[in-house]
Amino acid sequence: MMRKHFDEQLALLNQELTIMGGMCEEAIALVAKALTENDRELAKKVVPLDEEIDQMERDIEALCLKLLLQQQPVAGDLRQISAALKMITDMERIGDQAEDISEIISFLHDYEIPEHNIIYEMAGATSKMVTDSIDAYVKKDISLSEKVIADDDFVDECFNKVKANLIQVIAANPMEGEFALDLLMIAKYFERIGDHATNIAEWVEFSITGHHANEQNL
């Protein structure tokens, strides 16, 4: 009976993580659309969404602690709960970075974005990485988590292209320097979102195997 209740709570944890991941995906999609359409009002909608993501982090953290304190998880369960606690930290930061992007957009005036196609590709790739990493956790799918980690290379390549192109923009027209730096910061935030999705995928692998790419003696 105790195990059945515990399994129900674990299922609830998976559900809550999926919802939080969906919120992160929505935040990324909002800022990408706002950037592409130069829509500052749309960008502002990320702020309350980030607040919801923050609340989800607190709620899931409380659920994880309840599972740890009130139940007697075996090793596999303990890894799953520990990984969830790490994952929500990365998801909360994804929400923060989406809000950081929205703040930059709100200060940009009428503009043409020379790099919007590459940046939009970054947004789409990072959004999918977040979704896939949560799916990998719920499905205990190592191959999907490995795909997320590999996909980060594409995001890094996009960032390097944006950086190189914007350096040329600044060199050709120093008056565009501030605008170019704003775009570079936006691309950097998307690159960081990709890093956080990678972190989530690495914690998924830890939850399944007990081994983490960047940690010893876990």
mmCIF file of C-alpha atoms in Angstrom, residues 6-182:
data_model
loop_
_atom_site.group_PDB
_atom_site.id
_atom_site.type_symbol
_atom_site.label_atom_id
_atom_site.label_comp_id
_atom_site.label_asym_id
_atom_site.label_seq_id
_atom_site.Cartn_x
_atom_site.Cartn_y
_atom_site.Cartn_z
ATOM 1 C CA PHE A 6 4.706 6.426 -3.387
ATOM 2 C CA ASP A 7 4.311 5.495 -7.060
ATOM 3 C CA GLU A 8 1.305 7.817 -7.300
ATOM 4 C CA GLN A 9 3.401 10.644 -5.862
ATOM 5 C CA LEU A 10 6.192 9.892 -8.342
ATOM 6 C CA ALA A 11 3.648 10.016 -11.168
ATOM 7 C CA LEU A 12 2.509 13.409 -9.845
ATOM 8 C CA LEU A 13 6.134 14.563 -9.822
ATOM 9 C CA ASN A 14 6.490 13.561 -13.477
ATOM 10 C CA GLN A 15 3.294 15.414 -14.322
ATOM 11 C CA GLU A 16 4.421 18.582 -12.534
ATOM 12 C CA LEU A 17 7.815 18.477 -14.244
ATOM 13 C CA THR A 18 6.104 18.136 -17.617
ATOM 14 C CA ILE A 19 3.913 21.156 -16.874
ATOM 15 C CA MET A 20 6.923 23.222 -15.779
ATOM 16 C CA GLY A 21 8.807 22.172 -18.908
ATOM 17 C CA GLY A 22 5.828 23.239 -21.007
ATOM 18 C CA MET A 23 5.894 26.662 -19.348
ATOM 19 C CA CYS A 24 9.584 27.010 -20.214
ATOM 20 C CA GLU A 25 8.820 26.042 -23.796
ATOM 21 C CA GLU A 26 6.036 28.646 -23.920
ATOM 22 C CA ALA A 27 8.338 31.351 -22.519
ATOM 23 C CA ILE A 28 10.960 30.597 -25.189
ATOM 24 C CA ALA A 29 8.314 30.639 -27.934
ATOM 25 C CA LEU A 30 6.937 33.977 -26.694
ATOM 26 C CA VAL A 31 10.282 35.774 -26.743
ATOM 27 C CA ALA A 32 11.178 34.273 -30.117
ATOM 28 C CA LYS A 33 7.900 35.506 -31.613
ATOM 29 C CA ALA A 34 8.223 38.890 -29.903
ATOM 30 C CA LEU A 35 11.733 39.298 -31.293
ATOM 31 C CA THR A 36 10.767 38.270 -34.815
ATOM 32 C CA GLU A 37 7.670 40.507 -34.891
ATOM 33 C CA ASN A 38 9.195 43.394 -32.921
ATOM 34 C CA ASP A 39 6.276 43.064 -30.471
ATOM 35 C CA ARG A 40 7.173 44.594 -27.115
ATOM 36 C CA GLU A 41 3.715 43.918 -25.643
ATOM 37 C CA LEU A 42 4.077 40.223 -26.407
ATOM 38 C CA ALA A 43 7.501 40.218 -24.765
ATOM 39 C CA LYS A 44 5.963 41.559 -21.542
ATOM 40 C CA LYS A 45 3.806 38.420 -21.253
ATOM 41 C CA VAL A 46 6.919 36.468 -20.317
ATOM 42 C CA VAL A 47 7.111 38.217 -16.925
ATOM 43 C CA PRO A 48 3.996 36.634 -15.337
ATOM 44 C CA LEU A 49 4.898 33.321 -16.978
ATOM 45 C CA ASP A 50 8.334 33.433 -15.323
ATOM 46 C CA GLU A 51 6.582 34.040 -11.998
ATOM 47 C CA GLU A 52 4.508 30.883 -12.597
ATOM 48 C CA ILE A 53 7.698 28.954 -13.364
ATOM 49 C CA ASP A 54 9.187 30.212 -10.081
ATOM 50 C CA GLN A 55 6.100 29.007 -8.211
ATOM 51 C CA MET A 56 6.289 25.623 -9.945
ATOM 52 C CA GLU A 57 9.877 25.296 -8.745
ATOM 53 C CA ARG A 58 8.761 25.870 -5.148
ATOM 54 C CA ASP A 59 5.842 23.438 -5.469
ATOM 55 C CA ILE A 60 7.942 20.654 -7.004
ATOM 56 C CA GLU A 61 10.696 21.195 -4.459
ATOM 57 C CA ALA A 62 8.122 20.761 -1.677
ATOM 58 C CA LEU A 63 6.808 17.570 -3.311
ATOM 59 C CA CYS A 64 10.334 16.158 -3.622
ATOM 60 C CA LEU A 65 11.125 16.894 0.013
ATOM 61 C CA LYS A 66 7.834 15.285 1.051
ATOM 62 C CA LEU A 67 8.761 12.139 -0.883
ATOM 63 C CA LEU A 68 12.188 12.055 0.729
ATOM 64 C CA LEU A 69 10.951 12.661 4.277
ATOM 65 C CA GLN A 70 7.681 10.748 4.385
ATOM 66 C CA GLN A 71 8.579 7.746 2.260
ATOM 67 C CA GLN A 72 11.494 5.332 2.167
ATOM 68 C CA PRO A 73 12.797 5.586 -1.390
ATOM 69 C CA VAL A 74 15.119 2.881 -2.692
ATOM 70 C CA ALA A 75 18.273 3.850 -4.597
ATOM 71 C CA GLY A 76 16.573 4.276 -7.997
ATOM 72 C CA ASP A 77 13.785 6.379 -6.513
ATOM 73 C CA LEU A 78 16.297 8.496 -4.621
ATOM 74 C CA ARG A 79 18.201 9.239 -7.822
ATOM 75 C CA GLN A 80 14.959 10.170 -9.587
ATOM 76 C CA ILE A 81 13.931 12.600 -6.848
ATOM 77 C CA SER A 82 17.439 14.076 -6.540
ATOM 78 C CA ALA A 83 17.583 14.583 -10.312
ATOM 79 C CA ALA A 84 14.187 16.324 -10.248
ATOM 80 C CA LEU A 85 15.464 18.770 -7.635
ATOM 81 C CA LYS A 86 18.422 19.625 -9.869
ATOM 82 C CA MET A 87 16.276 19.830 -13.012
ATOM 83 C CA ILE A 88 13.839 22.378 -11.590
ATOM 84 C CA THR A 89 16.758 24.680 -10.795
ATOM 85 C CA ASP A 90 17.766 24.643 -14.457
ATOM 86 C CA MET A 91 14.154 25.132 -15.586
ATOM 87 C CA GLU A 92 13.766 28.102 -13.244
ATOM 88 C CA ARG A 93 16.881 29.641 -14.785
ATOM 89 C CA ILE A 94 15.477 29.045 -18.260
ATOM 90 C CA GLY A 95 12.458 31.102 -17.221
ATOM 91 C CA ASP A 96 14.739 33.828 -15.888
ATOM 92 C CA GLN A 97 16.704 33.968 -19.129
ATOM 93 C CA ALA A 98 13.545 34.122 -21.231
ATOM 94 C CA GLU A 99 12.519 37.091 -19.081
ATOM 95 C CA ASP A 100 15.984 38.652 -19.584
ATOM 96 C CA ILE A 101 15.461 38.375 -23.359
ATOM 97 C CA SER A 102 12.004 39.953 -23.057
ATOM 98 C CA GLU A 103 13.491 42.860 -21.112
ATOM 99 C CA ILE A 104 16.032 43.548 -23.871
ATOM 100 C CA ILE A 105 13.256 43.403 -26.490
ATOM 101 C CA SER A 106 11.218 45.933 -24.535
ATOM 102 C CA PHE A 107 14.064 48.455 -24.839
ATOM 103 C CA LEU A 108 14.675 47.933 -28.545
ATOM 104 C CA HIS A 109 12.998 50.452 -30.832
ATOM 105 C CA ASP A 110 11.967 49.955 -34.435
ATOM 106 C CA TYR A 111 14.642 47.815 -35.927
ATOM 107 C CA GLU A 112 15.549 45.309 -38.576
ATOM 108 C CA ILE A 113 17.203 42.221 -37.155
ATOM 109 C CA PRO A 114 19.846 40.960 -39.563
ATOM 110 C CA GLU A 115 20.367 37.774 -37.544
ATOM 111 C CA HIS A 116 16.747 36.983 -36.696
ATOM 112 C CA ASN A 117 16.691 33.756 -38.739
ATOM 113 C CA ILE A 118 19.665 32.288 -36.881
ATOM 114 C CA ILE A 119 18.406 33.502 -33.499
ATOM 115 C CA TYR A 120 14.955 32.106 -34.248
ATOM 116 C CA GLU A 121 16.572 28.760 -35.102
ATOM 117 C CA MET A 122 18.353 28.907 -31.739
ATOM 118 C CA ALA A 123 15.020 29.535 -30.016
ATOM 119 C CA GLY A 124 13.375 26.588 -31.762
ATOM 120 C CA ALA A 125 16.284 24.273 -31.025
ATOM 121 C CA THR A 126 16.498 25.204 -27.331
ATOM 122 C CA SER A 127 12.734 24.870 -26.907
ATOM 123 C CA LYS A 128 12.846 21.345 -28.339
ATOM 124 C CA MET A 129 15.833 20.495 -26.154
ATOM 125 C CA VAL A 130 13.829 21.459 -23.046
ATOM 126 C CA THR A 131 10.833 19.383 -24.159
ATOM 127 C CA ASP A 132 12.972 16.373 -25.081
ATOM 128 C CA SER A 133 14.915 16.489 -21.813
ATOM 129 C CA ILE A 134 11.709 16.352 -19.747
ATOM 130 C CA ASP A 135 10.309 13.593 -21.969
ATOM 131 C CA ALA A 136 13.544 11.655 -21.471
ATOM 132 C CA TYR A 137 13.101 11.924 -17.705
ATOM 133 C CA VAL A 138 9.483 10.787 -17.711
ATOM 134 C CA LYS A 139 10.145 7.942 -20.184
ATOM 135 C CA LYS A 140 13.552 7.049 -18.683
ATOM 136 C CA ASP A 141 14.930 7.319 -22.213
ATOM 137 C CA ILE A 142 18.734 7.478 -22.301
ATOM 138 C CA SER A 143 18.894 7.801 -26.104
ATOM 139 C CA LEU A 144 16.651 10.892 -25.995
ATOM 140 C CA SER A 145 18.759 12.512 -23.277
ATOM 141 C CA GLU A 146 21.884 11.824 -25.374
ATOM 142 C CA LYS A 147 20.185 13.496 -28.352
ATOM 143 C CA VAL A 148 19.545 16.619 -26.253
ATOM 144 C CA ILE A 149 23.215 16.784 -25.268
ATOM 145 C CA ALA A 150 24.267 16.389 -28.917
ATOM 146 C CA ASP A 151 21.761 19.054 -30.057
ATOM 147 C CA ASP A 152 23.550 21.642 -27.918
ATOM 148 C CA ASP A 153 26.362 21.645 -30.486
ATOM 149 C CA PHE A 154 23.954 23.127 -33.053
ATOM 150 C CA VAL A 155 22.945 25.895 -30.635
ATOM 151 C CA ASP A 156 26.597 26.683 -29.927
ATOM 152 C CA GLU A 157 27.318 26.838 -33.679
ATOM 153 C CA CYS A 158 24.418 29.256 -34.163
ATOM 154 C CA PHE A 159 25.728 31.474 -31.378
ATOM 155 C CA ASN A 160 29.189 31.551 -32.933
ATOM 156 C CA LYS A 161 27.670 32.547 -36.295
ATOM 157 C CA VAL A 162 25.639 35.344 -34.705
ATOM 158 C CA LYS A 163 28.701 36.589 -32.817
ATOM 159 C CA ALA A 164 30.888 36.604 -35.932
ATOM 160 C CA ASN A 165 28.242 38.373 -37.999
ATOM 161 C CA LEU A 166 27.565 41.024 -35.360
ATOM 162 C CA ILE A 167 31.283 41.751 -35.043
ATOM 163 C CA GLN A 168 31.224 42.554 -38.771
ATOM 164 C CA VAL A 169 28.156 44.806 -38.253
ATOM 165 C CA ILE A 170 29.970 46.767 -35.527
ATOM 166 C CA ALA A 171 33.134 47.054 -37.632
ATOM 167 C CA ALA A 172 31.187 48.350 -40.637
ATOM 168 C CA ASN A 173 28.974 50.723 -38.669
ATOM 169 C CA PRO A 174 30.095 51.558 -35.105
ATOM 170 C CA MET A 175 26.850 53.543 -34.597
ATOM 171 C CA GLU A 176 25.032 50.190 -34.590
ATOM 172 C CA GLY A 177 27.254 48.928 -31.783
ATOM 173 C CA GLU A 178 24.724 49.161 -28.943
ATOM 174 C CA PHE A 179 22.015 47.499 -31.013
ATOM 175 C CA ALA A 180 24.405 44.724 -32.076
ATOM 176 C CA LEU A 181 25.409 44.100 -28.464
ATOM 177 C CA ASP A 182 21.732 43.780 -27.490
#
